XYZ file of C-alpha atoms in Angstrom:
584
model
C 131.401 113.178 74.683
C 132.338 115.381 77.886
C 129.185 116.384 78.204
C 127.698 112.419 78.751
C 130.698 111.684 80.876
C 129.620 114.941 83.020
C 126.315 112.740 83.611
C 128.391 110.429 85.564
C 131.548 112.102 86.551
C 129.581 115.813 87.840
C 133.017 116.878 89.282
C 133.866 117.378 85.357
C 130.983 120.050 85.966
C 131.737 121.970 88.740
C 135.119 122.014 88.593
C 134.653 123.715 85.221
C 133.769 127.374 87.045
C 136.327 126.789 90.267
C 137.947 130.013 91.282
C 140.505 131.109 94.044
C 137.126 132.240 95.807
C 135.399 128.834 95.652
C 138.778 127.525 96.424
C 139.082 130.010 99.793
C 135.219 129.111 100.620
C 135.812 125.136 100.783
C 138.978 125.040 102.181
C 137.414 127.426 105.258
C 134.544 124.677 105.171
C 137.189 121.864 105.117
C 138.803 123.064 108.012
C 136.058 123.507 110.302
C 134.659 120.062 108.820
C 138.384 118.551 109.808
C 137.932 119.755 113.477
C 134.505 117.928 113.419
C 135.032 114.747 112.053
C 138.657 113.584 113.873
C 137.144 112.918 117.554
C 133.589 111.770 115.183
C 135.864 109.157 113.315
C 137.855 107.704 116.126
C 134.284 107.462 118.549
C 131.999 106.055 115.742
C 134.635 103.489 115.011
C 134.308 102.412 118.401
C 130.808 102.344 117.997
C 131.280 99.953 114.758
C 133.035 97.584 117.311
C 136.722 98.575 115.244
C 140.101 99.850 115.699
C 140.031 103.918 115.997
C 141.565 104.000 112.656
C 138.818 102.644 111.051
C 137.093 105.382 111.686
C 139.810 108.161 110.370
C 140.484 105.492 107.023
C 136.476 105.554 106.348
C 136.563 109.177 105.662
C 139.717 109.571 103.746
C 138.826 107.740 100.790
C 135.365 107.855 100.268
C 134.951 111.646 100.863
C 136.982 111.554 97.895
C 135.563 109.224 95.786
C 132.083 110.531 96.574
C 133.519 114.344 95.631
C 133.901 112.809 92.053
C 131.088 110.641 91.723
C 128.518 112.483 93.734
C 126.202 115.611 93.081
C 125.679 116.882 96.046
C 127.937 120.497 96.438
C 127.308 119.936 100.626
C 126.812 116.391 101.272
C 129.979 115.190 104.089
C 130.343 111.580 103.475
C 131.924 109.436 106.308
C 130.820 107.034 109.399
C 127.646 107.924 110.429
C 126.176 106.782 114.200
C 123.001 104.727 112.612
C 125.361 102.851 110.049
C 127.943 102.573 112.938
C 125.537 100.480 114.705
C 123.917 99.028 112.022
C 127.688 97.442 111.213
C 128.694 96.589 114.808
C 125.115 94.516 114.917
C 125.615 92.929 111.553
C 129.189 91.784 111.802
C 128.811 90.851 115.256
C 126.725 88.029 114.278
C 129.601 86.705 111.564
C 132.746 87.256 113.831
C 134.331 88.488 117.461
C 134.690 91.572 117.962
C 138.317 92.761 118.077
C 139.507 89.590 115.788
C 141.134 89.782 111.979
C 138.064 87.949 110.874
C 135.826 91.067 112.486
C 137.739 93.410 110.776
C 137.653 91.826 107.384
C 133.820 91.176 107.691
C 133.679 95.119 108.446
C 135.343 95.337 104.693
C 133.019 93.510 102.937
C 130.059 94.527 104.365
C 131.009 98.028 102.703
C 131.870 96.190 99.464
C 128.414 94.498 99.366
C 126.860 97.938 100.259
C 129.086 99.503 97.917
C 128.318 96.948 94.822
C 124.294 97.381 95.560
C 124.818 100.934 95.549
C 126.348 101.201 92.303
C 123.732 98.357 91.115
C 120.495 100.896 91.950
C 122.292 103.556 90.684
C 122.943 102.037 87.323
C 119.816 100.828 86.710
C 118.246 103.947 88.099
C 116.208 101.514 90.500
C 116.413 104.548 93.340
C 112.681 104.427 94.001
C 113.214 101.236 96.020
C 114.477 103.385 98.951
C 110.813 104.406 98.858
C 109.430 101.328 100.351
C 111.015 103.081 103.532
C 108.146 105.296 105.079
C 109.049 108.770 106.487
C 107.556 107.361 109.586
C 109.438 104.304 109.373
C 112.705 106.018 109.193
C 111.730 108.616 111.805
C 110.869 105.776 114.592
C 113.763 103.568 113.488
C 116.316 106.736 113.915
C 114.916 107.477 116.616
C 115.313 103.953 118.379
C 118.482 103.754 117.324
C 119.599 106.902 118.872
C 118.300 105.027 122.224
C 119.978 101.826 121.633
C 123.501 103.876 120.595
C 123.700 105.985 123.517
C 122.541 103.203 126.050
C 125.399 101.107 124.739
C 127.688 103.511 125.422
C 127.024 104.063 128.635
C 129.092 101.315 129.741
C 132.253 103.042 128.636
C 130.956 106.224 130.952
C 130.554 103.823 133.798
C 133.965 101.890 132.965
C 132.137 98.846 133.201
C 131.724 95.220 130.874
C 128.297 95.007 129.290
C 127.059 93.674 125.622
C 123.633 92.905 124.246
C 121.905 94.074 120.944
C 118.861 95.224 122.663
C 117.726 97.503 124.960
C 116.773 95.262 127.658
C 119.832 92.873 126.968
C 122.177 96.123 127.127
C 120.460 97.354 130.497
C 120.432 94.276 132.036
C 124.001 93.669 131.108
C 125.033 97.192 132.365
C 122.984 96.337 135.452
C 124.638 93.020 136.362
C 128.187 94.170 135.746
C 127.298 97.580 137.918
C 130.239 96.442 140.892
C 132.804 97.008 138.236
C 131.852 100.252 138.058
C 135.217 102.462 138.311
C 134.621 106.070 140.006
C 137.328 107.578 137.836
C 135.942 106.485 134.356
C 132.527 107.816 135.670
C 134.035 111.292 136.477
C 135.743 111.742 133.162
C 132.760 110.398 131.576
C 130.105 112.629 133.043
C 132.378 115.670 133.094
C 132.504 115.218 129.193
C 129.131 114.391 128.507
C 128.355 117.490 130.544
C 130.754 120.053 128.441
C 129.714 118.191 125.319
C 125.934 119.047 126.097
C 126.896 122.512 127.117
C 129.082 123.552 124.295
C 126.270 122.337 121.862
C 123.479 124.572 123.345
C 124.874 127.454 124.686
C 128.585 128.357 123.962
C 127.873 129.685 120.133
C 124.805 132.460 121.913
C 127.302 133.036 124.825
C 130.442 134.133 122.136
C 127.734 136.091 120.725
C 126.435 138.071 123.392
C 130.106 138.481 123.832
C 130.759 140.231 120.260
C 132.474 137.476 118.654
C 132.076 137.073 114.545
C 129.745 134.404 113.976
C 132.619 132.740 112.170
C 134.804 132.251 115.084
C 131.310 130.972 116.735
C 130.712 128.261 114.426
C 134.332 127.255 114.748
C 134.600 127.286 118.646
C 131.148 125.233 118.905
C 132.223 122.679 116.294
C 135.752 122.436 118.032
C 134.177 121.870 121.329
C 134.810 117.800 121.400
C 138.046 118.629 120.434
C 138.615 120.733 123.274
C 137.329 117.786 125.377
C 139.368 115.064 124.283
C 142.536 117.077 124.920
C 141.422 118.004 127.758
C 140.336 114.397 129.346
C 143.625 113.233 127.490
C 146.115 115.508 129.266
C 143.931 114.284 132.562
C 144.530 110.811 132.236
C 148.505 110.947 131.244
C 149.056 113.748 133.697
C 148.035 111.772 136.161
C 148.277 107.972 135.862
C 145.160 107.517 135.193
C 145.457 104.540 132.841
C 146.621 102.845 136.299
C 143.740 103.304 137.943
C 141.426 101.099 135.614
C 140.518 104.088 132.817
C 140.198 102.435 129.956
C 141.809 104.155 126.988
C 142.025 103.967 122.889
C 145.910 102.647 123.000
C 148.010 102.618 120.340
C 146.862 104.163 116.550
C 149.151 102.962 113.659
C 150.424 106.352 112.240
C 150.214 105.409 108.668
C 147.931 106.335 105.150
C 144.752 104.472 104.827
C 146.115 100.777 103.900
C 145.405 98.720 100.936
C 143.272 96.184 102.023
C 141.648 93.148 100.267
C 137.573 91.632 101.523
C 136.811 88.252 102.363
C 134.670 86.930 99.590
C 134.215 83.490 100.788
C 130.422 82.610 100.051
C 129.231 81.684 103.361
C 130.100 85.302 104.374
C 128.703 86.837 101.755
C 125.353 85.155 102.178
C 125.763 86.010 105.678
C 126.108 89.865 105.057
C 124.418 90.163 102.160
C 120.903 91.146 103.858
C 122.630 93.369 106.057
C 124.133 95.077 103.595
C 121.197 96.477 101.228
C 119.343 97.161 104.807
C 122.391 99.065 105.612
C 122.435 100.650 101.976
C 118.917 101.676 101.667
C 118.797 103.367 105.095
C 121.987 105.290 104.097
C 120.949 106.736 101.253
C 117.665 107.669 102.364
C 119.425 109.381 105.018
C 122.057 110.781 102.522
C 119.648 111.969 99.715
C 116.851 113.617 102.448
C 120.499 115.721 103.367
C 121.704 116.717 100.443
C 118.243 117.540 98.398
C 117.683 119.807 101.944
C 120.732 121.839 101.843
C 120.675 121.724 97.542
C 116.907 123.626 97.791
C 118.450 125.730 100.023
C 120.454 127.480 96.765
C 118.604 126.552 94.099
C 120.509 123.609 93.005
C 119.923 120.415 92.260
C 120.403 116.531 93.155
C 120.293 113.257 91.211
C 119.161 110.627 93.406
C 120.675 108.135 90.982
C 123.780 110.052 90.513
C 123.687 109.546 94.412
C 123.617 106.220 94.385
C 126.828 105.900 92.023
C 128.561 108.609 94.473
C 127.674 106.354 97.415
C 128.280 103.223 95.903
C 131.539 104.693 94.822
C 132.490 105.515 98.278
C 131.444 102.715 99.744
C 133.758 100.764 98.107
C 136.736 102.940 98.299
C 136.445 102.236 101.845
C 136.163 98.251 101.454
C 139.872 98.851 99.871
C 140.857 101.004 102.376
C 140.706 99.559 105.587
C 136.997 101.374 106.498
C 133.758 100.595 106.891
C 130.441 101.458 105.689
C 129.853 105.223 105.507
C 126.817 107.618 104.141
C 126.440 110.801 103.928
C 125.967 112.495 107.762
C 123.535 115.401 108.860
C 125.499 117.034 111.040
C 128.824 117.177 109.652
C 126.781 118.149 106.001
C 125.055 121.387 107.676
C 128.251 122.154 109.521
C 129.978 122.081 106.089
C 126.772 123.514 104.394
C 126.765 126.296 107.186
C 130.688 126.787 106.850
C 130.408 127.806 103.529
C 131.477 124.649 101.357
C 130.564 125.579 97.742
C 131.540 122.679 95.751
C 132.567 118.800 96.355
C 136.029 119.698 96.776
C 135.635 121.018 100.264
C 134.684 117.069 101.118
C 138.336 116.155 98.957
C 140.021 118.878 101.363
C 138.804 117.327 104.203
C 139.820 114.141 103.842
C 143.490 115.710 102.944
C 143.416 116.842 106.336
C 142.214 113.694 107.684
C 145.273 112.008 105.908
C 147.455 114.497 108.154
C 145.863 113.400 111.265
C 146.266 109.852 110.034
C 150.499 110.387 109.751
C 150.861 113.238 112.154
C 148.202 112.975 115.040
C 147.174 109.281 116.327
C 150.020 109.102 118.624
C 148.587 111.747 120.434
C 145.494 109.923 121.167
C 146.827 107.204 122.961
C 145.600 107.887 126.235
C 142.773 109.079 125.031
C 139.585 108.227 127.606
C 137.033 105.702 126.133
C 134.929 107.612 128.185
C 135.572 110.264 125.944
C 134.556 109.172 122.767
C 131.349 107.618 124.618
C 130.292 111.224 125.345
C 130.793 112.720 122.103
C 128.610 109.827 120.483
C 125.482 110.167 123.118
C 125.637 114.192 122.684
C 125.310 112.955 119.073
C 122.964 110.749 117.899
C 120.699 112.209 121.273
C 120.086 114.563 118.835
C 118.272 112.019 116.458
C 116.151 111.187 119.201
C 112.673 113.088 118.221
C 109.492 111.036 120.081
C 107.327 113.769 119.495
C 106.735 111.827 115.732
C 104.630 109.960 118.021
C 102.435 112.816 118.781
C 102.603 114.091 115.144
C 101.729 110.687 113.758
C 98.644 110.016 116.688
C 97.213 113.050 115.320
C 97.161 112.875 111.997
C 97.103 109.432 111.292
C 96.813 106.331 113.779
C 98.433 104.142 110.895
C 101.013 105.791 110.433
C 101.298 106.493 114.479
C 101.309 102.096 114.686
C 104.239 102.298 111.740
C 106.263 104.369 114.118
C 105.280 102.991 117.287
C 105.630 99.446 116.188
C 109.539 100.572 114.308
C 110.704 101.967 117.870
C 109.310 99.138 120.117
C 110.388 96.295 118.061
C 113.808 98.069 117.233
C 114.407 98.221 121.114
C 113.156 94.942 121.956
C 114.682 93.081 118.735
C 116.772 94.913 117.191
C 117.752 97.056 114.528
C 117.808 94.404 111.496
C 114.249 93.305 112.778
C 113.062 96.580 113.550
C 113.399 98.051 110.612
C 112.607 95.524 108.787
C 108.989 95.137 110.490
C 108.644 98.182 110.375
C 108.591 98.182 106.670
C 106.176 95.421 106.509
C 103.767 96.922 109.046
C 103.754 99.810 106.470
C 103.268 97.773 103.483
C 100.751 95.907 105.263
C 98.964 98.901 106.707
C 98.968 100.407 103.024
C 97.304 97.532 101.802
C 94.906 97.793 104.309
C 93.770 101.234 103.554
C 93.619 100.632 99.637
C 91.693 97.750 100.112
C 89.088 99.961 101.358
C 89.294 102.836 98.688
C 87.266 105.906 99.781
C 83.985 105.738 97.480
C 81.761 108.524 98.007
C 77.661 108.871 96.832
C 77.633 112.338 95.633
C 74.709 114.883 94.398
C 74.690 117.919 92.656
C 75.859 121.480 94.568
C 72.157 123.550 94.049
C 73.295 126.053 90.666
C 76.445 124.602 89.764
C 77.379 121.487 87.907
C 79.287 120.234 90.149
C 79.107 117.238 92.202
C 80.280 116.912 95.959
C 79.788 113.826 98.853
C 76.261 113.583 100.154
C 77.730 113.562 103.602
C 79.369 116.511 103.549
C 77.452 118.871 101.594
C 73.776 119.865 101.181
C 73.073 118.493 97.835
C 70.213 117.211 94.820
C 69.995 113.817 94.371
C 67.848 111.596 92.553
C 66.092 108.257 93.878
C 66.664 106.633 90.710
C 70.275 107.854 90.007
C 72.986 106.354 92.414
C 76.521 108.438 91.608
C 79.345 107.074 93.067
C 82.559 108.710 92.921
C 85.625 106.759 93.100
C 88.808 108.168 94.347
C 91.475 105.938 94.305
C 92.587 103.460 91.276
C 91.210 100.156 91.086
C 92.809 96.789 91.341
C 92.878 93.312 93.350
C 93.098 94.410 96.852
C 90.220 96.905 96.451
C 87.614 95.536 93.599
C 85.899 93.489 96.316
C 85.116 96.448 98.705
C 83.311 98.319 95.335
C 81.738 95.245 94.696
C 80.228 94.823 97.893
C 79.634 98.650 98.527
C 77.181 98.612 94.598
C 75.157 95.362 96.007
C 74.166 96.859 99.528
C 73.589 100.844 98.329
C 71.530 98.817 95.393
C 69.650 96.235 97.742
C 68.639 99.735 99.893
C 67.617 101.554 96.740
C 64.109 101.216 95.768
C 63.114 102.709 92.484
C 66.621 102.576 91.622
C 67.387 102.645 87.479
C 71.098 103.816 86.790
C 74.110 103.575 88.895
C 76.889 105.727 87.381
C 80.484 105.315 88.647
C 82.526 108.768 88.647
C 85.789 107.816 87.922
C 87.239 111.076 87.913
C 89.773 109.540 90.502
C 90.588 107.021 89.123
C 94.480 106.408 87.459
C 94.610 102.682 86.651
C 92.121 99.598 86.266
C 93.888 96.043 86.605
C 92.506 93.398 85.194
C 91.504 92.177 88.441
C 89.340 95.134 88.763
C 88.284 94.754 84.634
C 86.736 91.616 85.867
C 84.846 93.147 88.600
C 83.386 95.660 87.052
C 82.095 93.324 84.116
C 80.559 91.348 87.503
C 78.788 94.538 88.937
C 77.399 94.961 84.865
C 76.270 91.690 84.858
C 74.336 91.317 88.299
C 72.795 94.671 87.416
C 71.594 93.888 83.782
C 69.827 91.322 86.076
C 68.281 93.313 87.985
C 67.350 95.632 84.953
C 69.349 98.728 86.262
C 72.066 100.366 83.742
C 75.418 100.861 84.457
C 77.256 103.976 83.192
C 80.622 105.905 83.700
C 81.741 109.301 83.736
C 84.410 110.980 83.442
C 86.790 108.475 82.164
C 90.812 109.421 82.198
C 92.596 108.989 78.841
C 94.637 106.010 79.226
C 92.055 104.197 81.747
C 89.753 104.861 78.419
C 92.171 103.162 75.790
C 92.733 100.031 78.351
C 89.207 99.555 79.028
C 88.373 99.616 75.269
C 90.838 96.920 74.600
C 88.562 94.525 76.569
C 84.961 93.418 75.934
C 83.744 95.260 78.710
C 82.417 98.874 76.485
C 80.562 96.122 74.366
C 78.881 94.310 77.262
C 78.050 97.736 79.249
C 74.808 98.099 80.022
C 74.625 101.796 79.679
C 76.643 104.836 78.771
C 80.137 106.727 78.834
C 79.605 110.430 80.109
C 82.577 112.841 79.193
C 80.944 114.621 82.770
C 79.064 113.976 85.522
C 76.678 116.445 84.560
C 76.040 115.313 81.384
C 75.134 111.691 83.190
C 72.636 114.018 85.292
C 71.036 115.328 83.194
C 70.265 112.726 81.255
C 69.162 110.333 84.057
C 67.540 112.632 86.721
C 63.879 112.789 86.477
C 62.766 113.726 90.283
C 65.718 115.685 91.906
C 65.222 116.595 95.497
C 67.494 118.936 97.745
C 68.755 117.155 100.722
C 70.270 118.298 104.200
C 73.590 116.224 105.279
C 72.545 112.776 105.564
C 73.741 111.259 108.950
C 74.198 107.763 107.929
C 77.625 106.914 106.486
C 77.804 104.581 102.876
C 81.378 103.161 102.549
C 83.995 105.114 103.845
């Protein structure tokens, strides 16, 4: 009975083996994590268009909720800068921002992405987060790292600006440019600058200097820390406030509240698309994190299991006065990298969270939005990788228009369109390339019996024996192209007496294809040529001989290709590499 519970519950697992040294290890881990995430919370709140609180309630929580539910010993679940904007952009089409109604829209936008979560992960329907392309992701995160950090460059300038795109934001920022306030602009570049500073060079400096690569790690991760004290001392020490600086204001010192969604239909309809865009991104983003860091010790993830952790947390923080969260890459390799053994360095963290929450928001009050604007561009700038577009042009120019087409149309459209043709072009382009399955003629390799592409190799063939080989499986999109491919290689073949299809390749025949092929029999019974196959797969075998199509073939079934050669090839001649191309 435990042991099926485990299944589901996997902190009934680990927490099986936890000793004082685990315990040491993930509370070291927690800490640093702690550091990380307080200024992270309060700026990708502000990102999300919410209170600062938001941001410290959405990782109370769900960290724990996830450490129970989830399988992942490393993953750090919380606001992330992607789902951050992802929220502001959907719930900024349902409500004002700043508003009660904003706030409770925030709420069930996790619910919705917390409920379709759990949903995938129940049903083990994971694989759907596959219809998201590694390119597609890569060009999306990448434009969104552009769109984040241009709309927070208002709060560096001290300026009024909106839009949801990157000429709408620029143009805004533009127009509004004689509100600029020199003050805001100081604190704001000054930050941006130590941020940028402290992330590439303080840990090698503290090195050089002898320091234990402990104290390192913990100096470089407290570094926004260090800057929000800082900038925060600045602007109560001297007035600054008065002067136009825009700051966070008052933080309710209290525990994550209990807090109730708005279910009324029309805003569920509203969010509901939103929401499993938001959830599939997440986890994609979540899983690619934690099976990284798992392979890194031999451990292992269940992507389903995921799902139920996320899910979980996702709606732990529609209760709780959050927001969506996922798991994040940098907070998980800073906790990964710290040492974190098990899940409960994720349930530590979020105890010191709660501290923060009671002890530590008062302190932020005159905390610089210029601030927080810094330590989200020095973030997600990071995510901000255009060299996929390189990569991609290289090695394949459909994948190259996935990505290119993701980051234009994010930055022109948006992110719910962006992504979401970005998808399609992928389908679409997939399509596309099955429809023209790679079917190669193919002769005999001189003293072997085996058979290679005419194009490539020097080869035997025979003027009556056309071999195709066909490498992909066959079915409605691509039964045309093979159709088409037989009657012109056939029209060109004089002498021609047996065409033998090597299907070798070949994993699946829909009925679609079934159909075809019993065409291509028929219009060469015709024509007096015999059609044969070789090298049939098992279960392509069984399906084909529940049809009529073995009884109506007009030739043979070859367990090999050479068996089909030798019992067809009467004249074989040795050939150099043919320069015209058949097919593809």
């Amino acid at each position: 009975m435990i042991d099926q519970l485990s299944r589901y519950v996997p902190v009934l697992v680990w927490a099986r083996a936890y000793n004082r040294q685990t315990f040491s290890n993930d509370m070291i881990a927690a800490v640093i994590v702690t550091i990380m995430l307080i200024p992270q919370s309060l700026a990708y709140a502000m990102l999300a268009g919410l209170p600062p609180e938001a941001g410290i309630y959405a990782s109370i929580v769900p960290i724990i909720l996830y450490a129970i539910f989830g399988t992942s010993r490393a993953l750090a679940v919380g606001p992330v800068a992607v789902v951050s904007l992802l929220t502001a952009s959907a719930i900024g089409q349902v409500a004002e921002q700043g508003t009660a109604g904003y706030a409770a829209a925030a709420l069930t936008l996790a619910f919705l992405s917390g409920g379709f979560l759990l949903m995938l992960g129940v049903f083990r329907l994971g694989f759907l987060a596959n219809f998201l392309s590694h390119p597609v992701i890569a060009g999306f995160i990448a434009a969104s790292g552009i769109l984040i950090a241009t709309s927070q460059l208002k709060h560096i300038l001290g300026v009024s600006a909106g839009g949801r795109t990157l000429p709408e934001m620029l143009g805004s920022i533009v127009a509004n440019l004689s509100q600029l306030n020199s003050v805001t602009l100081a604190i704001g570049v000054l930050a941006t600058g130590f941020l940028f500073w402290i992330r590439n060079n303080l840990k090698a400096t503290l090195k050089r200097l002898g320091a234990p690569d402990l104290l390192a790690d913990i100096s470089t991760k407290a570094g926004p820390v260090v800057a929000v004290v800082a900038t925060t001392l600045a602007v109560w020490g001297f007035d600054l406030a008065d002067r136009g600086v825009k700051i966070v204001g008052e933080v309710p010192q209290s525990l994550p509240p209990l807090t109730l969604p708005d279910f009324s239909p029309a805003l569920l309809e509203a969010l509901l698309a939103p929401a499993i865009l938001i959830s599939i991104i997440g986890f994609v983003e979540s899983v690619s994190v934690a099976q990284t860091l798992a392979a890194k010790k031999r451990q292992r993830v269940n992507p389903d299991q995921e799902l139920i952790g996320l899910g979980a947390a996702n709606l732990g923080a529609a209760f709780t006065g959050g927001y969506p969260v996922t798991g994040g890459f940098a907070r998980s390799v800073v906790n990964f990298d710290a040492g974190a053994e098990t899940p409960a360095a994720g349930a530590f963290t979020a105890i010191g969270l709660t501290i923060a929450a009671i002890a530590l928001t008062p302190l932020v009050y005159y905390l610089p939005n210029a601030t927080l604007a810094a330590t989200i561009i020095v973030a997600v700038l990071g995510l901000v990788d255009l060299s996929i577009l390189k990569k991609t042009w290289n090695y394949s120019r459909a994948d190259f228009t996935a990505v290119a087409a993701t980051i234009v149309l994010t930055l022109g459209l948006g992110v719910e369109l962006g992504v979401a043709a970005g998808v399609a072009i992928s389908v679409l382009l997939q399509l596309y390339k099955t429809s023209r399955p790679h079917v190669a003629e193919v002769g005999l390799v001189p003293g072997t019996q085996h058979f290679r592409n005419i194009l490539r190799h020097k080869v035997e063939t025979d003027p009556t024996l056309l071999t195709l080989r066909v490498d992909e499986s066959l079915y409605f999109v691509n039964t045309r192209f093979l159709e088409e491919m037989i009657e012109h290689r056939i029209i060109d073949g004089n002498g021609l007496r047996n065409v033998v299809l090597m299907f070798s390749a070949v994993n699946e025949v829909d009925y679609s294809a079934l159909e075809s092929l019993e065409s291509i029999n028929h219009r060469l019974v015709e024509m007096g040529i015999g059609l044969h196959l070789s090298e049939v797969k098992g279960p392509v075998m069984d399906r084909l001989k529940r049809s009529h199509f073995i009884d109506q073939l007009n030739g043979r079934i070859f367990m090999s290709q050479y068996d089909a050669w030798t019992a067809f090839a009467s004249q074989p001649v040795s050939g150099d590499i043919k320069e015209t191309r058949i097919g593809t």
